[in-house]
Amino acid sequence: MTIHSILKMGDPRLLRQAEPVAEFDTETLHGLVYDLIDTMRAANGAGLAAPQIGVGLQVVVFGSNERNPRYPDRPLVPHTVLLNPVITPLTDAIEEDWEGCLSVPGLRGRVPRYQRIRYSGFDPYGDSIAREVEGFHARVVQHECDHLIGMLYPMRMRDLRLLGYTDVLFPGLPAEDDD
């Protein structure tokens, strides 16, 4: 479909609350999902939320069947399209780990996230999705869903001394994979 420009931190559209999807299985919705997937893949993203391309709907895509060059040592996350998501922590345990974001290019930060969550919502056809996940999968889902409430990962960080340029923090990663 179409590869969109990804909004960058500072754009006020990234700070807005997204609206729930009201109609499923429409041509417009399927077009948006294809555009999100194509844009995410073109940018080597682990996920992408509709607000990142300027669309104020509760739609996120994440995962792939292939290793992500931006996160080469992380486990695979199944390709998922999730609409109107709800996240429920399954434990009080929080883990800090490194995250990047296509809307915050060239930077990484240590972000606290719940270790185990349940997420639920719908696919583009209106069928229910419900999964219990942990680790990197849980981190990716929480990160993408934050975009739906106008939250970027630096806003979650507890210590901005743990925010830095990817090429300095991870010199082995190709710089072009994080821009």
CSV table of N, CA and C in Angstrom, one decimal:
chain,number,residue,atom,x,y,z
A,1,MET,N,0.8,-1.2,0.0
A,1,MET,CA,0.0,0.0,0.0
A,1,MET,C,0.9,1.3,0.0
A,2,THR,N,0.9,2.0,1.1
A,2,THR,CA,1.6,3.3,1.1
A,2,THR,C,2.6,3.3,2.4
A,3,ILE,N,3.8,3.7,2.1
A,3,ILE,CA,4.7,3.9,3.2
A,3,ILE,C,4.6,5.4,3.6
A,4,HIS,N,4.3,5.6,4.9
A,4,HIS,CA,4.0,7.0,5.4
A,4,HIS,C,5.3,7.5,6.1
A,5,SER,N,5.4,8.8,6.2
A,5,SER,CA,6.4,9.4,7.1
A,5,SER,C,5.9,9.2,8.5
A,6,ILE,N,6.9,8.9,9.4
A,6,ILE,CA,6.6,8.7,10.8
A,6,ILE,C,6.8,10.0,11.5
A,7,LEU,N,5.8,10.4,12.3
A,7,LEU,CA,5.9,11.6,13.1
A,7,LEU,C,7.0,11.5,14.1
A,8,LYS,N,7.7,12.6,14.4
A,8,LYS,CA,8.8,12.6,15.4
A,8,LYS,C,8.4,13.3,16.6
A,9,MET,N,9.0,13.0,17.7
A,9,MET,CA,8.8,13.6,19.0
A,9,MET,C,8.9,15.1,18.8
A,10,GLY,N,7.9,15.8,19.4
A,10,GLY,CA,7.8,17.2,19.2
A,10,GLY,C,6.5,17.6,18.4
A,11,ASP,N,6.1,16.6,17.6
A,11,ASP,CA,4.8,16.8,16.8
A,11,ASP,C,3.7,16.7,17.8
A,12,PRO,N,2.8,17.7,17.9
A,12,PRO,CA,1.7,17.6,18.9
A,12,PRO,C,0.7,16.5,18.7
A,13,ARG,N,0.6,15.9,17.5
A,13,ARG,CA,-0.3,14.8,17.2
A,13,ARG,C,0.1,13.6,17.9
A,14,LEU,N,1.4,13.4,18.3
A,14,LEU,CA,1.8,12.3,19.1
A,14,LEU,C,1.4,12.3,20.5
A,15,LEU,N,0.9,13.4,21.0
A,15,LEU,CA,0.5,13.6,22.4
A,15,LEU,C,-1.0,13.5,22.6
A,16,ARG,N,-1.8,13.2,21.5
A,16,ARG,CA,-3.2,13.1,21.6
A,16,ARG,C,-3.7,11.7,22.0
A,17,GLN,N,-4.9,11.7,22.5
A,17,GLN,CA,-5.5,10.4,22.8
A,17,GLN,C,-6.2,9.9,21.5
A,18,ALA,N,-5.9,8.6,21.2
A,18,ALA,CA,-6.6,8.1,20.0
A,18,ALA,C,-8.0,7.6,20.3
A,19,GLU,N,-8.8,7.6,19.3
A,19,GLU,CA,-10.2,7.2,19.5
A,19,GLU,C,-10.3,5.7,19.2
A,20,PRO,N,-11.3,5.1,19.8
A,20,PRO,CA,-11.5,3.6,19.5
A,20,PRO,C,-12.0,3.5,18.1
A,21,VAL,N,-11.7,2.3,17.5
A,21,VAL,CA,-12.2,2.0,16.2
A,21,VAL,C,-13.7,1.6,16.4
A,22,ALA,N,-14.6,2.3,15.6
A,22,ALA,CA,-16.0,2.0,15.8
A,22,ALA,C,-16.5,1.0,14.8
A,23,GLU,N,-15.9,1.0,13.6
A,23,GLU,CA,-16.4,0.1,12.6
A,23,GLU,C,-15.3,-0.9,12.1
A,24,PHE,N,-15.5,-2.2,12.1
A,24,PHE,CA,-14.6,-3.1,11.7
A,24,PHE,C,-14.8,-3.6,10.3
A,25,ASP,N,-13.8,-4.2,9.7
A,25,ASP,CA,-13.9,-4.9,8.4
A,25,ASP,C,-14.4,-3.9,7.3
A,26,THR,N,-13.8,-2.7,7.3
A,26,THR,CA,-14.1,-1.7,6.3
A,26,THR,C,-12.9,-1.6,5.4
A,27,GLU,N,-13.1,-1.1,4.2
A,27,GLU,CA,-12.0,-0.9,3.2
A,27,GLU,C,-11.0,0.1,3.8
A,28,THR,N,-11.5,1.1,4.4
A,28,THR,CA,-10.6,2.2,5.0
A,28,THR,C,-9.8,1.6,6.1
A,29,LEU,N,-10.4,0.8,7.0
A,29,LEU,CA,-9.6,0.2,8.1
A,29,LEU,C,-8.5,-0.7,7.6
A,30,HIS,N,-8.9,-1.6,6.6
A,30,HIS,CA,-7.9,-2.5,6.1
A,30,HIS,C,-6.8,-1.8,5.4
A,31,GLY,N,-7.1,-0.7,4.7
A,31,GLY,CA,-6.1,0.1,4.1
A,31,GLY,C,-5.1,0.7,5.1
A,32,LEU,N,-5.7,1.2,6.2
A,32,LEU,CA,-4.8,1.7,7.3
A,32,LEU,C,-3.9,0.7,7.8
A,33,VAL,N,-4.4,-0.5,8.1
A,33,VAL,CA,-3.6,-1.6,8.6
A,33,VAL,C,-2.5,-2.0,7.6
A,34,TYR,N,-2.8,-2.1,6.3
A,34,TYR,CA,-1.7,-2.4,5.3
A,34,TYR,C,-0.7,-1.3,5.3
A,35,ASP,N,-1.1,0.0,5.4
A,35,ASP,CA,-0.2,1.1,5.4
A,35,ASP,C,0.7,1.0,6.7
A,36,LEU,N,0.1,0.7,7.8
A,36,LEU,CA,0.9,0.6,9.1
A,36,LEU,C,2.0,-0.5,8.9
A,37,ILE,N,1.6,-1.6,8.4
A,37,ILE,CA,2.5,-2.8,8.3
A,37,ILE,C,3.6,-2.4,7.3
A,38,ASP,N,3.3,-1.9,6.2
A,38,ASP,CA,4.3,-1.5,5.2
A,38,ASP,C,5.2,-0.4,5.7
A,39,THR,N,4.7,0.5,6.5
A,39,THR,CA,5.6,1.6,7.0
A,39,THR,C,6.5,1.0,8.1
A,40,MET,N,5.9,0.1,9.0
A,40,MET,CA,6.7,-0.5,10.0
A,40,MET,C,7.9,-1.3,9.4
A,41,ARG,N,7.5,-2.1,8.4
A,41,ARG,CA,8.6,-2.9,7.8
A,41,ARG,C,9.6,-2.1,7.1
A,42,ALA,N,9.2,-1.0,6.4
A,42,ALA,CA,10.2,-0.2,5.7
A,42,ALA,C,11.2,0.5,6.7
A,43,ALA,N,10.7,0.7,7.9
A,43,ALA,CA,11.5,1.4,8.9
A,43,ALA,C,12.2,0.4,9.9
A,44,ASN,N,12.1,-0.9,9.6
A,44,ASN,CA,12.6,-2.0,10.5
A,44,ASN,C,12.1,-1.8,11.9
A,45,GLY,N,10.8,-1.4,12.1
A,45,GLY,CA,10.2,-1.3,13.4
A,45,GLY,C,9.8,-2.6,14.0
A,46,ALA,N,9.8,-2.6,15.3
A,46,ALA,CA,9.2,-3.8,16.1
A,46,ALA,C,7.7,-3.6,16.2
A,47,GLY,N,7.2,-2.4,16.0
A,47,GLY,CA,5.8,-2.1,16.0
A,47,GLY,C,5.6,-0.7,15.5
A,48,LEU,N,4.3,-0.4,15.4
A,48,LEU,CA,3.9,1.0,14.9
A,48,LEU,C,2.4,1.2,15.3
A,49,ALA,N,2.1,2.4,15.8
A,49,ALA,CA,0.8,2.7,16.1
A,49,ALA,C,0.3,3.8,15.2
A,50,ALA,N,-1.0,3.7,14.9
A,50,ALA,CA,-1.7,4.7,14.0
A,50,ALA,C,-1.3,6.1,14.3
A,51,PRO,N,-1.3,6.6,15.5
A,51,PRO,CA,-0.9,8.0,15.8
A,51,PRO,C,0.5,8.4,15.2
A,52,GLN,N,1.3,7.4,15.1
A,52,GLN,CA,2.7,7.7,14.6
A,52,GLN,C,2.7,8.1,13.1
A,53,ILE,N,1.6,7.8,12.4
A,53,ILE,CA,1.5,8.3,11.0
A,53,ILE,C,0.4,9.3,10.9
A,54,GLY,N,-0.1,9.9,12.1
A,54,GLY,CA,-1.0,11.0,12.1
A,54,GLY,C,-2.5,10.5,12.1
A,55,VAL,N,-2.7,9.3,12.4
A,55,VAL,CA,-4.1,8.8,12.4
A,55,VAL,C,-4.5,8.5,13.8
A,56,GLY,N,-5.5,9.2,14.3
A,56,GLY,CA,-5.9,9.2,15.7
A,56,GLY,C,-6.9,8.1,16.1
A,57,LEU,N,-6.5,6.8,15.6
A,57,LEU,CA,-7.4,5.7,16.0
A,57,LEU,C,-6.5,4.7,16.8
A,58,GLN,N,-7.2,3.9,17.6
A,58,GLN,CA,-6.6,2.9,18.4
A,58,GLN,C,-6.3,1.6,17.6
A,59,VAL,N,-5.2,1.7,16.8
A,59,VAL,CA,-4.7,0.6,16.0
A,59,VAL,C,-3.2,0.5,16.1
A,60,VAL,N,-2.8,-0.7,16.5
A,60,VAL,CA,-1.3,-0.9,16.5
A,60,VAL,C,-1.0,-2.2,15.8
A,61,VAL,N,0.2,-2.2,15.2
A,61,VAL,CA,0.7,-3.4,14.6
A,61,VAL,C,2.1,-3.7,15.2
A,62,PHE,N,2.4,-4.9,15.4
A,62,PHE,CA,3.7,-5.3,15.9
A,62,PHE,C,4.1,-6.7,15.6
A,63,GLY,N,5.4,-7.0,15.7
A,63,GLY,CA,5.9,-8.3,15.5
A,63,GLY,C,6.2,-8.7,14.1
A,64,SER,N,6.8,-9.8,13.9
A,64,SER,CA,7.3,-10.3,12.6
A,64,SER,C,7.7,-11.7,12.7
A,65,ASN,N,7.8,-12.4,11.6
A,65,ASN,CA,8.3,-13.8,11.6
A,65,ASN,C,9.8,-13.8,11.3
A,66,GLU,N,10.4,-12.6,11.2
A,66,GLU,CA,11.8,-12.4,11.0
A,66,GLU,C,12.5,-11.6,12.1
A,67,ARG,N,13.8,-11.9,12.3
A,67,ARG,CA,14.6,-11.2,13.3
A,67,ARG,C,14.6,-9.7,12.9
A,68,ASN,N,14.4,-8.8,13.9
A,68,ASN,CA,14.4,-7.4,13.7
A,68,ASN,C,15.8,-6.8,13.8
A,69,PRO,N,16.4,-6.1,12.8
A,69,PRO,CA,17.7,-5.6,12.9
A,69,PRO,C,17.9,-4.6,13.9
A,70,ARG,N,16.9,-3.9,14.4
A,70,ARG,CA,17.0,-2.9,15.5
A,70,ARG,C,17.1,-3.6,16.8
A,71,TYR,N,16.6,-4.9,16.9
A,71,TYR,CA,16.6,-5.6,18.1
A,71,TYR,C,17.1,-7.1,17.8
A,72,PRO,N,18.3,-7.2,17.3
A,72,PRO,CA,18.8,-8.5,16.8
A,72,PRO,C,18.9,-9.6,17.9
A,73,ASP,N,19.0,-9.3,19.1
A,73,ASP,CA,19.2,-10.3,20.2
A,73,ASP,C,17.9,-10.6,20.9
A,74,ARG,N,16.8,-10.0,20.4
A,74,ARG,CA,15.5,-10.2,21.1
A,74,ARG,C,14.7,-11.3,20.4
A,75,PRO,N,13.8,-12.0,21.2
A,75,PRO,CA,13.0,-13.1,20.6
A,75,PRO,C,12.0,-12.5,19.7
A,76,LEU,N,11.6,-13.4,18.8
A,76,LEU,CA,10.5,-13.0,17.8
A,76,LEU,C,9.2,-12.8,18.5
A,77,VAL,N,8.5,-11.8,18.1
A,77,VAL,CA,7.1,-11.5,18.6
A,77,VAL,C,6.2,-11.8,17.4
A,78,PRO,N,5.1,-12.6,17.6
A,78,PRO,CA,4.2,-12.9,16.5
A,78,PRO,C,3.6,-11.6,15.9
A,79,HIS,N,3.5,-11.6,14.6
A,79,HIS,CA,2.9,-10.5,13.9
A,79,HIS,C,1.4,-10.4,14.3
A,80,THR,N,1.1,-9.2,14.8
A,80,THR,CA,-0.3,-9.0,15.3
A,80,THR,C,-0.8,-7.6,14.9
A,81,VAL,N,-2.1,-7.6,14.6
A,81,VAL,CA,-2.8,-6.3,14.4
A,81,VAL,C,-3.8,-6.2,15.5
A,82,LEU,N,-3.7,-5.2,16.3
A,82,LEU,CA,-4.6,-5.1,17.5
A,82,LEU,C,-5.3,-3.7,17.6
A,83,LEU,N,-6.6,-3.8,17.7
A,83,LEU,CA,-7.5,-2.6,17.7
A,83,LEU,C,-8.1,-2.5,19.1
A,84,ASN,N,-8.3,-1.3,19.5
A,84,ASN,CA,-9.0,-1.0,20.8
A,84,ASN,C,-8.4,-1.8,22.0
A,85,PRO,N,-7.1,-1.8,22.1
A,85,PRO,CA,-6.4,-2.7,23.1
A,85,PRO,C,-6.7,-2.3,24.6
A,86,VAL,N,-6.7,-3.3,25.4
A,86,VAL,CA,-6.7,-3.2,26.8
A,86,VAL,C,-5.6,-4.0,27.4
A,87,ILE,N,-4.8,-3.4,28.2
A,87,ILE,CA,-3.6,-4.1,28.9
A,87,ILE,C,-3.9,-4.2,30.3
A,88,THR,N,-3.7,-5.4,30.8
A,88,THR,CA,-3.9,-5.7,32.3
A,88,THR,C,-2.6,-6.3,32.8
A,89,PRO,N,-1.9,-5.7,33.7
A,89,PRO,CA,-0.7,-6.3,34.3
A,89,PRO,C,-1.1,-7.6,35.1
A,90,LEU,N,-0.2,-8.6,34.9
A,90,LEU,CA,-0.5,-9.9,35.6
A,90,LEU,C,0.4,-10.0,36.8
A,91,THR,N,1.3,-9.1,37.1
A,91,THR,CA,2.2,-9.1,38.2
A,91,THR,C,2.5,-7.6,38.5
A,92,ASP,N,3.0,-7.4,39.7
A,92,ASP,CA,3.5,-6.1,40.1
A,92,ASP,C,4.9,-5.9,39.6
A,93,ALA,N,5.6,-7.0,39.2
A,93,ALA,CA,7.0,-7.0,38.8
A,93,ALA,C,7.2,-6.1,37.6
A,94,ILE,N,8.2,-5.2,37.8
A,94,ILE,CA,8.5,-4.2,36.8
A,94,ILE,C,10.0,-4.5,36.4
A,95,GLU,N,10.2,-4.4,35.1
A,95,GLU,CA,11.6,-4.6,34.6
A,95,GLU,C,12.0,-3.4,33.7
A,96,GLU,N,13.2,-2.9,34.0
A,96,GLU,CA,13.7,-1.9,33.1
A,96,GLU,C,14.6,-2.5,32.0
A,97,ASP,N,14.4,-2.0,30.8
A,97,ASP,CA,15.2,-2.5,29.7
A,97,ASP,C,15.2,-1.4,28.6
A,98,TRP,N,16.1,-1.6,27.7
A,98,TRP,CA,16.4,-0.6,26.6
A,98,TRP,C,15.2,-0.6,25.6
A,99,GLU,N,14.8,0.6,25.2
A,99,GLU,CA,13.8,0.7,24.1
A,99,GLU,C,14.2,1.8,23.2
A,100,GLY,N,13.8,1.7,22.0
A,100,GLY,CA,13.9,2.8,21.0
A,100,GLY,C,12.5,3.0,20.4
A,101,CYS,N,12.4,4.0,19.5
A,101,CYS,CA,11.1,4.3,19.0
A,101,CYS,C,11.3,5.0,17.6
A,102,LEU,N,10.5,4.6,16.7
A,102,LEU,CA,10.6,5.2,15.3
A,102,LEU,C,10.3,6.7,15.4
A,103,SER,N,9.6,7.1,16.4
A,103,SER,CA,9.2,8.6,16.6
A,103,SER,C,10.3,9.3,17.4
A,104,VAL,N,11.3,8.6,17.9
A,104,VAL,CA,12.4,9.2,18.7
A,104,VAL,C,13.7,8.6,18.0
A,105,PRO,N,13.9,8.9,16.8
A,105,PRO,CA,15.0,8.2,16.1
A,105,PRO,C,16.4,8.5,16.6
A,106,GLY,N,17.2,7.5,16.6
A,106,GLY,CA,18.6,7.6,17.0
A,106,GLY,C,18.9,7.5,18.5
A,107,LEU,N,17.8,7.4,19.3
A,107,LEU,CA,18.0,7.4,20.8
A,107,LEU,C,17.5,6.1,21.3
A,108,ARG,N,18.0,5.7,22.5
A,108,ARG,CA,17.5,4.6,23.3
A,108,ARG,C,17.5,5.0,24.7
A,109,GLY,N,16.5,4.4,25.5
A,109,GLY,CA,16.4,4.7,26.9
A,109,GLY,C,16.0,3.4,27.7
A,110,ARG,N,16.3,3.4,28.9
A,110,ARG,CA,15.9,2.3,29.8
A,110,ARG,C,14.5,2.7,30.4
A,111,VAL,N,13.5,1.8,30.1
A,111,VAL,CA,12.2,2.1,30.4
A,111,VAL,C,11.6,1.0,31.3
A,112,PRO,N,10.9,1.4,32.4
A,112,PRO,CA,10.2,0.4,33.2
A,112,PRO,C,8.9,0.0,32.6
A,113,ARG,N,8.7,-1.4,32.6
A,113,ARG,CA,7.5,-1.9,32.0
A,113,ARG,C,7.1,-3.2,32.9
A,114,TYR,N,5.8,-3.5,32.9
A,114,TYR,CA,5.4,-4.7,33.5
A,114,TYR,C,6.0,-5.9,32.8
A,115,GLN,N,6.5,-6.9,33.6
A,115,GLN,CA,7.1,-8.1,33.0
A,115,GLN,C,6.1,-9.0,32.3
A,116,ARG,N,4.9,-9.1,32.9
A,116,ARG,CA,3.8,-10.0,32.4
A,116,ARG,C,2.5,-9.2,32.3
A,117,ILE,N,1.9,-9.3,31.1
A,117,ILE,CA,0.6,-8.7,30.9
A,117,ILE,C,-0.4,-9.6,30.2
A,118,ARG,N,-1.6,-9.2,30.3
A,118,ARG,CA,-2.6,-9.8,29.4
A,118,ARG,C,-3.1,-8.6,28.5
A,119,TYR,N,-3.1,-8.8,27.2
A,119,TYR,CA,-3.7,-7.8,26.3
A,119,TYR,C,-4.9,-8.4,25.6
A,120,SER,N,-5.8,-7.6,25.4
A,120,SER,CA,-7.0,-8.0,24.6
A,120,SER,C,-7.5,-6.8,23.7
A,121,GLY,N,-8.3,-7.2,22.8
A,121,GLY,CA,-8.8,-6.2,21.8
A,121,GLY,C,-9.4,-7.0,20.7
A,122,PHE,N,-9.2,-6.4,19.5
A,122,PHE,CA,-9.9,-7.0,18.3
A,122,PHE,C,-8.9,-7.0,17.1
A,123,ASP,N,-9.2,-7.9,16.2
A,123,ASP,CA,-8.5,-7.8,14.9
A,123,ASP,C,-9.3,-6.9,14.0
A,124,PRO,N,-8.8,-6.7,12.8
A,124,PRO,CA,-9.5,-5.8,11.9
A,124,PRO,C,-10.9,-6.2,11.4
A,125,TYR,N,-11.2,-7.5,11.7
A,125,TYR,CA,-12.5,-8.1,11.3
A,125,TYR,C,-13.5,-8.0,12.5
A,126,GLY,N,-13.0,-7.6,13.7
A,126,GLY,CA,-13.9,-7.5,14.8
A,126,GLY,C,-13.8,-8.7,15.7
A,127,ASP,N,-12.9,-9.7,15.3
A,127,ASP,CA,-12.8,-10.9,16.2
A,127,ASP,C,-11.9,-10.6,17.4
A,128,SER,N,-12.2,-11.1,18.5
A,128,SER,CA,-11.5,-10.9,19.8
A,128,SER,C,-10.1,-11.5,19.7
A,129,ILE,N,-9.2,-10.8,20.4
A,129,ILE,CA,-7.8,-11.2,20.6
A,129,ILE,C,-7.6,-11.1,22.1
A,130,ALA,N,-7.0,-12.2,22.7
A,130,ALA,CA,-6.6,-12.1,24.1
A,130,ALA,C,-5.4,-13.0,24.3
A,131,ARG,N,-4.3,-12.4,24.8
A,131,ARG,CA,-3.1,-13.2,25.0
A,131,ARG,C,-2.5,-12.8,26.4
A,132,GLU,N,-1.8,-13.7,27.0
A,132,GLU,CA,-1.0,-13.5,28.1
A,132,GLU,C,0.5,-13.6,27.7
A,133,VAL,N,1.3,-12.6,27.9
A,133,VAL,CA,2.7,-12.5,27.4
A,133,VAL,C,3.6,-12.0,28.4
A,134,GLU,N,4.9,-12.2,28.2
A,134,GLU,CA,5.9,-11.6,29.1
A,134,GLU,C,7.1,-11.2,28.3
A,135,GLY,N,8.1,-10.6,29.0
A,135,GLY,CA,9.3,-10.3,28.4
A,135,GLY,C,9.2,-9.2,27.3
A,136,PHE,N,10.0,-9.5,26.2
A,136,PHE,CA,10.1,-8.5,25.1
A,136,PHE,C,8.7,-8.3,24.4
A,137,HIS,N,7.9,-9.4,24.3
A,137,HIS,CA,6.6,-9.3,23.7
A,137,HIS,C,5.7,-8.3,24.5
A,138,ALA,N,5.7,-8.5,25.8
A,138,ALA,CA,5.0,-7.6,26.7
A,138,ALA,C,5.5,-6.2,26.6
A,139,ARG,N,6.8,-6.0,26.5
A,139,ARG,CA,7.4,-4.6,26.4
A,139,ARG,C,6.9,-4.0,25.1
A,140,VAL,N,6.9,-4.7,24.0
A,140,VAL,CA,6.5,-4.1,22.7
A,140,VAL,C,5.1,-3.7,22.7
A,141,VAL,N,4.2,-4.6,23.2
A,141,VAL,CA,2.8,-4.2,23.3
A,141,VAL,C,2.6,-3.0,24.1
A,142,GLN,N,3.2,-2.9,25.3
A,142,GLN,CA,3.0,-1.7,26.2
A,142,GLN,C,3.5,-0.5,25.5
A,143,HIS,N,4.7,-0.6,24.8
A,143,HIS,CA,5.2,0.6,24.1
A,143,HIS,C,4.3,1.1,23.1
A,144,GLU,N,3.8,0.2,22.2
A,144,GLU,CA,2.9,0.6,21.1
A,144,GLU,C,1.6,1.2,21.6
A,145,CYS,N,1.0,0.5,22.7
A,145,CYS,CA,-0.2,1.0,23.2
A,145,CYS,C,-0.1,2.4,23.9
A,146,ASP,N,1.1,2.7,24.4
A,146,ASP,CA,1.4,4.0,25.0
A,146,ASP,C,1.1,5.1,23.9
A,147,HIS,N,1.4,4.8,22.7
A,147,HIS,CA,1.2,5.8,21.6
A,147,HIS,C,-0.3,6.2,21.5
A,148,LEU,N,-1.2,5.3,21.9
A,148,LEU,CA,-2.6,5.5,21.8
A,148,LEU,C,-3.1,6.5,22.9
A,149,ILE,N,-2.3,6.7,23.9
A,149,ILE,CA,-2.7,7.6,25.0
A,149,ILE,C,-1.7,8.8,25.0
A,150,GLY,N,-1.0,9.0,23.9
A,150,GLY,CA,-0.2,10.2,23.8
A,150,GLY,C,1.1,10.1,24.6
A,151,MET,N,1.6,8.9,24.8
A,151,MET,CA,2.8,8.7,25.7
A,151,MET,C,4.0,8.2,24.8
A,152,LEU,N,5.1,8.9,24.9
A,152,LEU,CA,6.4,8.4,24.3
A,152,LEU,C,7.3,7.8,25.4
A,153,TYR,N,8.1,6.9,25.0
A,153,TYR,CA,8.9,6.2,26.1
A,153,TYR,C,9.7,7.1,27.0
A,154,PRO,N,10.3,8.2,26.5
A,154,PRO,CA,11.0,9.0,27.5
A,154,PRO,C,10.2,9.6,28.6
A,155,MET,N,8.9,9.7,28.4
A,155,MET,CA,8.0,10.1,29.4
A,155,MET,C,7.8,9.1,30.5
A,156,ARG,N,8.1,7.9,30.2
A,156,ARG,CA,8.0,6.8,31.2
A,156,ARG,C,9.3,6.6,32.0
A,157,MET,N,10.4,7.1,31.5
A,157,MET,CA,11.7,6.9,32.1
A,157,MET,C,11.8,7.5,33.5
A,158,ARG,N,12.5,6.8,34.4
A,158,ARG,CA,12.7,7.2,35.7
A,158,ARG,C,14.0,8.0,35.9
A,159,ASP,N,14.9,7.8,35.0
A,159,ASP,CA,16.3,8.4,35.1
A,159,ASP,C,16.8,8.8,33.7
A,160,LEU,N,16.7,10.0,33.3
A,160,LEU,CA,17.1,10.5,32.0
A,160,LEU,C,18.6,10.3,31.7
A,161,ARG,N,19.4,10.0,32.8
A,161,ARG,CA,20.8,9.7,32.5
A,161,ARG,C,20.9,8.4,31.7
A,162,LEU,N,19.8,7.6,31.7
A,162,LEU,CA,19.8,6.3,30.9
A,162,LEU,C,19.2,6.5,29.6
A,163,LEU,N,19.3,7.7,29.0
A,163,LEU,CA,18.8,8.0,27.7
A,163,LEU,C,20.0,8.4,26.9
A,164,GLY,N,20.2,7.8,25.7
A,164,GLY,CA,21.4,8.2,24.9
A,164,GLY,C,21.3,7.8,23.5
A,165,TYR,N,22.3,8.2,22.7
A,165,TYR,CA,22.3,7.9,21.3
A,165,TYR,C,22.6,6.4,21.1
A,166,THR,N,21.8,5.8,20.2
A,166,THR,CA,22.0,4.4,19.9
A,166,THR,C,23.4,4.0,19.5
A,167,ASP,N,24.0,4.8,18.6
A,167,ASP,CA,25.3,4.5,18.1
A,167,ASP,C,26.4,4.6,19.2
A,168,VAL,N,26.1,5.3,20.3
A,168,VAL,CA,27.1,5.3,21.4
A,168,VAL,C,26.8,4.2,22.4
A,169,LEU,N,25.5,3.9,22.7
A,169,LEU,CA,25.2,2.9,23.6
A,169,LEU,C,25.3,1.5,23.0
A,170,PHE,N,25.1,1.3,21.7
A,170,PHE,CA,25.1,0.0,21.1
A,170,PHE,C,25.9,0.2,19.8
A,171,PRO,N,27.2,0.3,19.9
A,171,PRO,CA,28.0,0.6,18.7
A,171,PRO,C,28.0,-0.5,17.6
A,172,GLY,N,27.5,-1.7,18.0
A,172,GLY,CA,27.5,-2.8,17.0
A,172,GLY,C,26.3,-2.8,16.1
A,173,LEU,N,25.3,-2.0,16.5
A,173,LEU,CA,24.1,-1.9,15.6
A,173,LEU,C,24.3,-0.9,14.5
A,174,PRO,N,24.0,-1.3,13.3
A,174,PRO,CA,24.1,-0.4,12.2
A,174,PRO,C,23.3,0.9,12.4
A,175,ALA,N,23.9,2.1,12.3
A,175,ALA,CA,23.2,3.3,12.6
A,175,ALA,C,22.0,3.5,11.7
A,176,GLU,N,22.0,3.1,10.5
A,176,GLU,CA,20.9,3.3,9.6
A,176,GLU,C,19.6,2.6,10.1
A,177,ASP,N,19.8,1.5,10.9
A,177,ASP,CA,18.7,0.8,11.4
A,177,ASP,C,18.0,1.5,12.5
A,178,ASP,N,18.5,2.6,13.0
A,178,ASP,CA,17.8,3.3,14.1
A,178,ASP,C,17.5,4.7,13.8
A,179,ASP,N,17.5,5.1,12.6
A,179,ASP,CA,17.1,6.4,12.2
A,179,ASP,C,15.7,6.5,11.7
